[in-house]
PDB file of C-alpha atoms in Angstrom:
ATOM      1  CA  ARG A 904      41.378  36.075  11.277  1.00  0.00           C
ATOM      2  CA  ARG A 905      40.251  32.459  11.180  1.00  0.00           C
ATOM      3  CA  ASN A 906      37.126  31.408  13.081  1.00  0.00           C
ATOM      4  CA  ARG A 907      38.176  28.652  15.494  1.00  0.00           C
ATOM      5  CA  GLY A 908      34.747  28.208  17.044  1.00  0.00           C
ATOM      6  CA  LYS A 909      33.274  24.741  17.382  1.00  0.00           C
ATOM      7  CA  ARG A 910      30.024  25.726  15.716  1.00  0.00           C
ATOM      8  CA  ILE A 911      29.328  23.630  12.624  1.00  0.00           C
ATOM      9  CA  THR A 912      28.396  25.794   9.679  1.00  0.00           C
ATOM     10  CA  HIS A 913      25.773  24.904   7.105  1.00  0.00           C
ATOM     11  CA  GLU A 914      28.538  24.396   4.523  1.00  0.00           C
ATOM     12  CA  HIS A 915      30.287  21.819   6.728  1.00  0.00           C
ATOM     13  CA  MET A 916      27.058  19.891   7.264  1.00  0.00           C
ATOM     14  CA  ALA A 917      26.255  19.892   3.525  1.00  0.00           C
ATOM     15  CA  TYR A 918      29.736  18.539   2.845  1.00  0.00           C
ATOM     16  CA  ARG A 919      29.192  15.734   5.349  1.00  0.00           C
ATOM     17  CA  THR A 920      25.709  14.949   4.050  1.00  0.00           C
ATOM     18  CA  LEU A 921      27.136  14.294   0.588  1.00  0.00           C
ATOM     19  CA  LEU A 922      30.483  12.737   1.427  1.00  0.00           C
ATOM     20  CA  ILE A 923      29.592  10.381   4.272  1.00  0.00           C
ATOM     21  CA  PRO A 924      27.025   8.256   2.363  1.00  0.00           C
ATOM     22  CA  LEU A 925      29.569   7.826  -0.449  1.00  0.00           C
ATOM     23  CA  ILE A 926      32.196   6.676   2.045  1.00  0.00           C
ATOM     24  CA  VAL A 927      29.669   4.321   3.669  1.00  0.00           C
ATOM     25  CA  ALA A 928      28.828   2.766   0.272  1.00  0.00           C
ATOM     26  CA  VAL A 929      32.508   2.130  -0.450  1.00  0.00           C
ATOM     27  CA  LEU A 930      33.029   0.701   3.043  1.00  0.00           C
ATOM     28  CA  ALA A 931      30.051  -1.632   2.596  1.00  0.00           C
ATOM     29  CA  GLN A 932      31.506  -2.870  -0.698  1.00  0.00           C
ATOM     30  CA  VAL A 933      34.876  -3.466   1.004  1.00  0.00           C
ATOM     31  CA  VAL A 934      33.149  -5.416   3.791  1.00  0.00           C
ATOM     32  CA  LYS A 935      31.333  -7.427   1.119  1.00  0.00           C
ATOM     33  CA  LEU A 936      34.673  -8.264  -0.520  1.00  0.00           C
ATOM     34  CA  GLY A 937      36.039  -9.344   2.868  1.00  0.00           C
ATOM     35  CA  ILE A 938      33.080 -11.645   3.402  1.00  0.00           C
ATOM     36  CA  ASP A 939      33.554 -13.035  -0.111  1.00  0.00           C
ATOM     37  CA  ARG A 940      37.204 -13.706   0.720  1.00  0.00           C
ATOM     38  CA  VAL A 941      36.263 -15.624   3.864  1.00  0.00           C
ATOM     39  CA  ARG A 942      33.767 -17.640   1.816  1.00  0.00           C
ATOM     40  CA  GLY A 943      36.447 -18.375  -0.775  1.00  0.00           C
ATOM     41  CA  ASN A 944      34.889 -16.533  -3.720  1.00  0.00           C
ATOM     42  CA  LEU A 945      36.816 -13.237  -3.686  1.00  0.00           C
ATOM     43  CA  ASN A 946      36.723 -11.395  -6.988  1.00  0.00           C
ATOM     44  CA  VAL A 947      37.860  -7.750  -6.939  1.00  0.00           C
ATOM     45  CA  LYS A 948      35.693  -7.062 -10.020  1.00  0.00           C
ATOM     46  CA  ASN A 949      32.748  -7.536  -7.645  1.00  0.00           C
ATOM     47  CA  LEU A 950      33.599  -4.248  -5.937  1.00  0.00           C
ATOM     48  CA  TRP A 951      31.588  -2.328  -8.577  1.00  0.00           C
ATOM     49  CA  LEU A 952      30.256  -4.885 -11.047  1.00  0.00           C
ATOM     50  CA  SER A 953      28.082  -7.184  -8.970  1.00  0.00           C
ATOM     51  CA  TYR A 954      24.862  -6.901  -7.058  1.00  0.00           C
ATOM     52  CA  GLY A 955      23.751  -8.939  -4.103  1.00  0.00           C
ATOM     53  CA  GLY A 956      25.735 -10.263  -1.195  1.00  0.00           C
ATOM     54  CA  MET A 957      26.262  -9.309   2.431  1.00  0.00           C
ATOM     55  CA  PRO A 958      25.793  -6.482   3.334  1.00  0.00           C
ATOM     56  CA  SER A 959      23.616  -4.581   0.889  1.00  0.00           C
ATOM     57  CA  ALA A 960      25.687  -1.550  -0.130  1.00  0.00           C
ATOM     58  CA  HIS A 961      22.628   0.086  -1.701  1.00  0.00           C
ATOM     59  CA  SER A 962      20.786  -0.167   1.614  1.00  0.00           C
ATOM     60  CA  ALA A 963      23.835   1.101   3.504  1.00  0.00           C
ATOM     61  CA  PHE A 964      24.130   4.078   1.134  1.00  0.00           C
ATOM     62  CA  ALA A 965      20.425   4.975   1.216  1.00  0.00           C
ATOM     63  CA  VAL A 966      20.113   4.674   4.986  1.00  0.00           C
ATOM     64  CA  SER A 967      23.346   6.631   5.421  1.00  0.00           C
ATOM     65  CA  ALA A 968      21.913   9.440   3.294  1.00  0.00           C
ATOM     66  CA  ALA A 969      18.716   9.421   5.376  1.00  0.00           C
ATOM     67  CA  THR A 970      20.680   9.407   8.632  1.00  0.00           C
ATOM     68  CA  SER A 971      22.866  12.269   7.393  1.00  0.00           C
ATOM     69  CA  ALA A 972      19.752  14.221   6.397  1.00  0.00           C
ATOM     70  CA  GLY A 973      18.291  13.663   9.860  1.00  0.00           C
ATOM     71  CA  LEU A 974      21.492  14.825  11.537  1.00  0.00           C
ATOM     72  CA  ALA A 975      21.767  17.875   9.252  1.00  0.00           C
ATOM     73  CA  ASP A 976      18.162  19.073   9.046  1.00  0.00           C
ATOM     74  CA  GLY A 977      16.469  17.374  11.981  1.00  0.00           C
ATOM     75  CA  TRP A 978      14.541  14.156  12.447  1.00  0.00           C
ATOM     76  CA  THR A 979      11.212  15.871  11.699  1.00  0.00           C
ATOM     77  CA  SER A 980      12.377  17.694   8.555  1.00  0.00           C
ATOM     78  CA  PRO A 981      10.831  17.077   5.135  1.00  0.00           C
ATOM     79  CA  LEU A 982      14.280  16.160   3.779  1.00  0.00           C
ATOM     80  CA  PHE A 983      14.640  13.356   6.329  1.00  0.00           C
ATOM     81  CA  ALA A 984      11.113  12.102   5.562  1.00  0.00           C
ATOM     82  CA  VAL A 985      11.804  11.982   1.823  1.00  0.00           C
ATOM     83  CA  ALA A 986      15.157  10.274   2.421  1.00  0.00           C
ATOM     84  CA  VAL A 987      13.462   7.590   4.543  1.00  0.00           C
ATOM     85  CA  VAL A 988      10.852   6.961   1.844  1.00  0.00           C
ATOM     86  CA  VAL A 989      13.545   6.676  -0.851  1.00  0.00           C
ATOM     87  CA  SER A 990      15.533   4.325   1.402  1.00  0.00           C
ATOM     88  CA  LEU A 991      12.508   2.078   1.885  1.00  0.00           C
ATOM     89  CA  ILE A 992      11.917   1.966  -1.872  1.00  0.00           C
ATOM     90  CA  ILE A 993      15.560   1.044  -2.512  1.00  0.00           C
ATOM     91  CA  MET A 994      15.511  -1.681   0.148  1.00  0.00           C
ATOM     92  CA  ARG A 995      12.224  -3.118  -1.103  1.00  0.00           C
ATOM     93  CA  ASP A 996      13.555  -3.095  -4.655  1.00  0.00           C
ATOM     94  CA  ALA A 997      16.687  -4.960  -3.562  1.00  0.00           C
ATOM     95  CA  MET A 998      14.615  -7.746  -2.002  1.00  0.00           C
ATOM     96  CA  THR A 999      11.822  -8.057  -4.545  1.00  0.00           C
ATOM     97  CA  PHE A1000      12.325  -6.709  -8.046  1.00  0.00           C
ATOM     98  CA  ARG A1001      16.053  -7.468  -8.228  1.00  0.00           C
ATOM     99  CA  ASN A1002      15.457 -11.001  -6.895  1.00  0.00           C
ATOM    100  CA  PHE A1003      12.840 -11.447  -9.626  1.00  0.00           C
ATOM    101  CA  MET A1004      15.426 -10.284 -12.197  1.00  0.00           C
ATOM    102  CA  GLY A1005      17.923 -12.827 -10.830  1.00  0.00           C
ATOM    103  CA  HIS A1006      15.349 -15.595 -11.167  1.00  0.00           C
ATOM    104  CA  GLN A1007      14.695 -14.569 -14.771  1.00  0.00           C
ATOM    105  CA  ALA A1008      18.452 -14.516 -15.452  1.00  0.00           C
ATOM    106  CA  ARG A1009      18.767 -18.104 -14.141  1.00  0.00           C
ATOM    107  CA  LEU A1010      15.953 -19.238 -16.437  1.00  0.00           C
ATOM    108  CA  LEU A1011      17.421 -17.466 -19.479  1.00  0.00           C
ATOM    109  CA  ASN A1012      20.888 -18.887 -18.772  1.00  0.00           C
ATOM    110  CA  ARG A1013      19.367 -22.370 -18.498  1.00  0.00           C
ATOM    111  CA  LEU A1014      17.606 -21.900 -21.843  1.00  0.00           C
ATOM    112  CA  ALA A1015      20.847 -20.672 -23.451  1.00  0.00           C
ATOM    113  CA  ARG A1016      22.621 -23.848 -22.279  1.00  0.00           C
ATOM    114  CA  LEU A1017      20.005 -25.945 -24.094  1.00  0.00           C
ATOM    115  CA  LEU A1018      20.890 -24.377 -27.439  1.00  0.00           C
ATOM    116  CA  PRO A1019      23.449 -26.011 -29.733  1.00  0.00           C
ATOM    117  CA  ASP A1020      27.007 -24.877 -28.898  1.00  0.00           C
ATOM    118  CA  GLU A1021      27.420 -22.490 -31.837  1.00  0.00           C
ATOM    119  CA  GLN A1022      24.176 -20.654 -30.960  1.00  0.00           C
ATOM    120  CA  GLY A1023      24.558 -20.849 -27.194  1.00  0.00           C
ATOM    121  CA  ASP A1024      28.087 -19.413 -27.277  1.00  0.00           C
ATOM    122  CA  GLU A1025      26.776 -16.236 -28.922  1.00  0.00           C
ATOM    123  CA  ILE A1026      24.465 -15.450 -26.021  1.00  0.00           C
ATOM    124  CA  PRO A1027      26.149 -13.689 -23.102  1.00  0.00           C
ATOM    125  CA  ARG A1028      25.512 -15.170 -19.653  1.00  0.00           C
ATOM    126  CA  LEU A1029      23.492 -12.978 -17.336  1.00  0.00           C
ATOM    127  CA  HIS A1030      24.377 -12.261 -13.710  1.00  0.00           C
ATOM    128  CA  GLU A1031      22.122 -14.383 -11.530  1.00  0.00           C
ATOM    129  CA  GLN A1032      22.974 -12.962  -8.107  1.00  0.00           C
ATOM    130  CA  ILE A1033      21.291  -9.584  -8.393  1.00  0.00           C
ATOM    131  CA  GLY A1034      19.006  -9.188  -5.395  1.00  0.00           C
ATOM    132  CA  HIS A1035      19.388  -9.386  -1.650  1.00  0.00           C
ATOM    133  CA  THR A1036      17.909 -11.436   1.144  1.00  0.00           C
ATOM    134  CA  PRO A1037      16.086  -9.566   3.920  1.00  0.00           C
ATOM    135  CA  ALA A1038      19.059 -10.261   6.230  1.00  0.00           C
ATOM    136  CA  GLN A1039      21.494  -8.674   3.740  1.00  0.00           C
ATOM    137  CA  VAL A1040      19.275  -5.593   3.456  1.00  0.00           C
ATOM    138  CA  LEU A1041      18.865  -5.343   7.249  1.00  0.00           C
ATOM    139  CA  VAL A1042      22.606  -5.675   7.865  1.00  0.00           C
ATOM    140  CA  GLY A1043      23.248  -3.059   5.155  1.00  0.00           C
ATOM    141  CA  ALA A1044      20.779  -0.667   6.803  1.00  0.00           C
ATOM    142  CA  VAL A1045      22.266  -1.158  10.285  1.00  0.00           C
ATOM    143  CA  PHE A1046      25.774  -0.787   8.848  1.00  0.00           C
ATOM    144  CA  GLY A1047      24.629   2.442   7.150  1.00  0.00           C
ATOM    145  CA  VAL A1048      23.338   3.976  10.378  1.00  0.00           C
ATOM    146  CA  LEU A1049      26.301   2.946  12.541  1.00  0.00           C
ATOM    147  CA  ALA A1050      28.968   3.913   9.990  1.00  0.00           C
ATOM    148  CA  THR A1051      27.261   7.256   9.397  1.00  0.00           C
ATOM    149  CA  LEU A1052      27.109   8.087  13.097  1.00  0.00           C
ATOM    150  CA  LEU A1053      30.768   7.106  13.528  1.00  0.00           C
ATOM    151  CA  LEU A1054      31.870   9.157  10.516  1.00  0.00           C
ATOM    152  CA  HIS A1055      29.866  12.183  11.693  1.00  0.00           C
ATOM    153  CA  ILE A1056      31.647  11.948  15.042  1.00  0.00           C
ATOM    154  CA  LEU A1057      35.048  11.610  13.362  1.00  0.00           C
ATOM    155  CA  PHE A1058      34.371  14.511  10.988  1.00  0.00           C
ATOM    156  CA  GLY A1059      33.211  16.585  13.969  1.00  0.00           C
ATOM    157  CA  LEU A1060      36.399  15.832  15.865  1.00  0.00           C
ATOM    158  CA  ALA A1061      38.509  16.748  12.845  1.00  0.00           C
ATOM    159  CA  GLU A1062      36.634  20.026  12.348  1.00  0.00           C
ATOM    160  CA  SER A1063      36.939  21.015  16.003  1.00  0.00           C
ATOM    161  CA  ARG A1064      40.751  21.028  15.807  1.00  0.00           C
TER     162      ARG A1064
END
């Protein structure tokens, strides 16, 4: 006999905690592509091959994982605390270290252009848009929370049927 109760089991919550952040990351990348299209620089390769842009999919993913951990294990649980710390590290990295890498890539690309053609053509061009602005990280984080809450509600409705 199948249990039709509305109680969410631990297995269901673990499934959500893993799946929802992955869905949120993909959704953030799709939103980023839509924004690129509006700006006139749509490139489908950017779905997985580029960094930077609005919103930050890394921030959305990390904050979604933290939000899912809070919903699953409680807002005072050690898992939620660790997830928040990891999210803050990821968001800080997106705004600082990756921006520094983008600056270095611009300088190296400029140096490569100064070389004679035969030497300069041998050097691959580096991606210059690697990091995020604080606004991109903030929008990614807010997107991560809101999308996660919405998906948890939708998954809950689907499971209750």
